[in-house]
Short mmCIF file of C-alpha atoms in Angstrom, two decimals:
data_model
loop_
_atom_site.label_atom_id
_atom_site.label_comp_id
_atom_site.label_asym_id
_atom_site.label_seq_id
_atom_site.Cartn_x
_atom_site.Cartn_y
_atom_site.Cartn_z
CA ARG A 1 -30.04 48.84 38.71
CA VAL A 2 -33.21 49.53 40.63
CA LEU A 3 -36.05 50.90 38.56
CA PHE A 4 -37.89 53.72 40.30
CA ARG A 5 -41.47 54.91 39.81
CA SER A 6 -40.19 57.98 37.92
CA ASP A 7 -38.37 55.64 35.49
CA VAL A 8 -41.56 53.64 34.97
CA GLU A 9 -43.60 56.80 34.38
CA ARG A 10 -41.03 58.07 31.85
CA ILE A 11 -40.93 54.76 29.98
CA LEU A 12 -44.72 54.43 29.87
CA THR A 13 -45.03 58.04 28.71
CA ASN A 14 -42.46 57.42 25.96
CA TRP A 15 -44.52 54.42 24.83
CA ALA A 16 -47.69 56.54 24.98
CA VAL A 17 -49.39 54.11 27.38
CA ALA A 18 -48.99 55.95 30.70
CA HIS A 19 -52.72 56.70 30.86
CA SER A 20 -53.77 53.05 30.43
CA VAL A 21 -51.22 51.16 32.55
CA ASP A 22 -51.19 50.78 36.33
CA LYS A 23 -47.80 52.23 37.29
CA ASP A 24 -47.89 50.68 40.76
CA ALA A 25 -48.46 47.22 39.27
CA VAL A 26 -45.56 47.71 36.85
CA CYS A 27 -43.28 48.83 39.71
CA ALA A 28 -44.30 45.80 41.79
CA GLN A 29 -43.63 43.45 38.89
CA VAL A 30 -40.22 45.00 38.19
CA ALA A 31 -39.30 44.74 41.87
CA SER A 32 -40.38 41.08 41.91
CA PHE A 33 -38.33 40.33 38.78
CA GLN A 34 -35.25 42.05 40.21
CA GLU A 35 -35.67 40.10 43.45
CA TRP A 36 -35.90 36.81 41.52
CA ILE A 37 -32.69 37.65 39.63
CA ALA A 38 -30.87 38.67 42.82
CA LYS A 39 -31.89 35.47 44.66
CA ARG A 40 -31.29 33.06 41.82
CA TRP A 41 -27.96 34.52 40.66
CA SER A 42 -26.75 36.28 43.78
CA GLY A 43 -23.62 38.35 43.31
CA CYS A 44 -23.39 37.79 39.56
CA PRO A 45 -22.86 40.78 37.26
CA VAL A 46 -26.00 41.68 35.29
CA TYR A 47 -25.95 43.46 31.93
CA VAL A 48 -29.00 45.03 30.27
CA GLU A 49 -29.67 45.71 26.57
CA VAL A 50 -26.36 44.26 25.38
CA PRO A 51 -25.80 44.91 21.65
CA VAL A 52 -24.75 41.87 19.67
CA GLU A 53 -23.54 41.61 16.09
CA ALA A 54 -21.74 38.57 14.73
CA ASP A 55 -21.71 35.95 12.03
CA GLY A 56 -24.12 33.14 12.84
CA PRO A 57 -23.33 29.43 12.63
CA ASN A 58 -25.02 29.16 9.23
CA GLY A 59 -23.32 32.26 7.78
CA THR A 60 -26.15 34.72 8.40
CA ARG A 61 -25.46 37.97 10.25
CA ILE A 62 -26.79 38.16 13.81
CA GLN A 63 -27.79 41.64 14.90
CA GLY A 64 -29.81 42.56 17.94
CA ARG A 65 -29.87 43.29 21.65
CA ILE A 66 -29.73 40.82 24.48
CA ASP A 67 -32.36 41.98 26.94
CA LEU A 68 -30.65 40.66 30.06
CA LEU A 69 -27.32 38.89 30.41
CA ILE A 70 -25.97 37.47 33.65
CA GLU A 71 -22.35 36.47 34.03
CA ALA A 72 -22.27 33.33 36.19
CA GLN A 73 -19.11 31.45 37.14
CA ASP A 74 -19.85 28.61 34.72
CA GLY A 75 -21.05 30.75 31.81
CA TRP A 76 -23.70 33.18 30.61
CA ILE A 77 -27.36 33.26 31.62
CA LEU A 78 -29.42 34.73 28.78
CA LEU A 79 -32.89 36.19 29.43
CA ASP A 80 -35.11 37.45 26.65
CA HIS A 81 -38.13 39.61 27.45
CA LYS A 82 -41.32 38.81 25.56
CA SER A 83 -44.52 40.72 26.21
CA ASN A 84 -46.60 37.76 25.05
CA PRO A 85 -49.66 37.24 27.27
CA GLY A 86 -50.01 33.60 26.20
CA SER A 87 -50.91 30.88 28.63
CA ALA A 88 -48.85 27.82 29.54
CA THR A 89 -50.56 25.91 26.69
CA ARG A 90 -48.69 28.14 24.23
CA GLU A 91 -45.29 27.41 25.82
CA GLU A 92 -44.06 25.01 23.11
CA ASN A 93 -44.88 27.56 20.41
CA LEU A 94 -42.95 30.26 22.28
CA LEU A 95 -39.94 28.00 22.65
CA ALA A 96 -39.98 27.09 18.95
CA GLU A 97 -40.53 30.70 17.92
CA HIS A 98 -37.83 32.33 20.07
CA GLY A 99 -35.38 29.48 20.71
CA PRO A 100 -33.39 30.04 17.48
CA GLN A 101 -32.88 33.72 18.36
CA LEU A 102 -31.45 32.79 21.76
CA GLN A 103 -29.28 30.07 20.23
CA SER A 104 -27.88 32.63 17.79
CA TYR A 105 -27.12 35.02 20.64
CA GLY A 106 -25.45 32.16 22.51
CA HIS A 107 -23.28 31.40 19.48
CA ALA A 108 -22.27 35.06 19.23
CA LEU A 109 -21.43 35.24 22.95
CA LEU A 110 -19.30 32.11 22.80
CA ASN A 111 -17.33 33.46 19.84
CA ALA A 112 -16.89 36.90 21.40
CA THR A 113 -16.08 35.87 24.98
CA GLY A 114 -15.06 32.20 24.94
CA LYS A 115 -17.79 31.54 27.52
CA SER A 116 -20.86 29.51 26.62
CA VAL A 117 -24.47 30.18 27.51
CA VAL A 118 -25.44 27.73 30.27
CA GLN A 119 -29.07 28.83 30.65
CA GLN A 120 -31.61 30.46 28.35
CA TRP A 121 -34.87 31.95 29.61
CA LEU A 122 -37.90 33.69 28.18
CA TYR A 123 -39.32 36.20 30.64
CA LEU A 124 -43.04 36.80 30.11
CA PRO A 125 -44.10 39.73 32.33
CA VAL A 126 -47.69 39.86 31.09
CA ALA A 127 -48.16 36.17 31.94
CA ALA A 128 -46.07 36.64 35.13
CA ARG A 129 -43.71 33.76 34.48
CA ALA A 130 -40.36 32.71 33.09
CA ILE A 131 -39.69 29.68 30.88
CA ARG A 132 -36.31 28.00 30.83
CA LEU A 133 -35.26 26.86 27.35
CA ALA A 134 -31.91 25.29 28.24
#
C-alpha cells in the first residue's frame, strides 16, 4: 500500500506531532522504504500490523503485532519497526534487546503456518537504516 501525504498528515496529527515533524521528509522516507521492500522482495505479498497470539517456546504467552511481514517462497521475512535514533555503535544492544521478541514471533508464525522465518530485520527510520538479525 502506498502511503500518501494525507495519510502522513493524519498519522502525525493523531500522534500530536504534526507541527514539529517535516511531512515531506517523512513521505520521502516512507517512499524510500517501500522502494527498498519492492526491490528486495519483488512480487512477494506484504502484510502490515499482523496480530499474533500464541504460546511461546518456554510456555509464556506471546501477544503483539508484527509490524511488517513478507511472504517469500522459502519462508517469512519479519521486519520490526523501532524508532530508536541510536548509532551503529548501539547495534549489538538493539539486537540483544529486540532479538527475543522477533524469535518469539518467528516461533508463533512457524506454529500457525508451518513456514519458518528465514530473515529478521530491525528497521530504524530515525537512523535511516535496517539491521538484519538472521
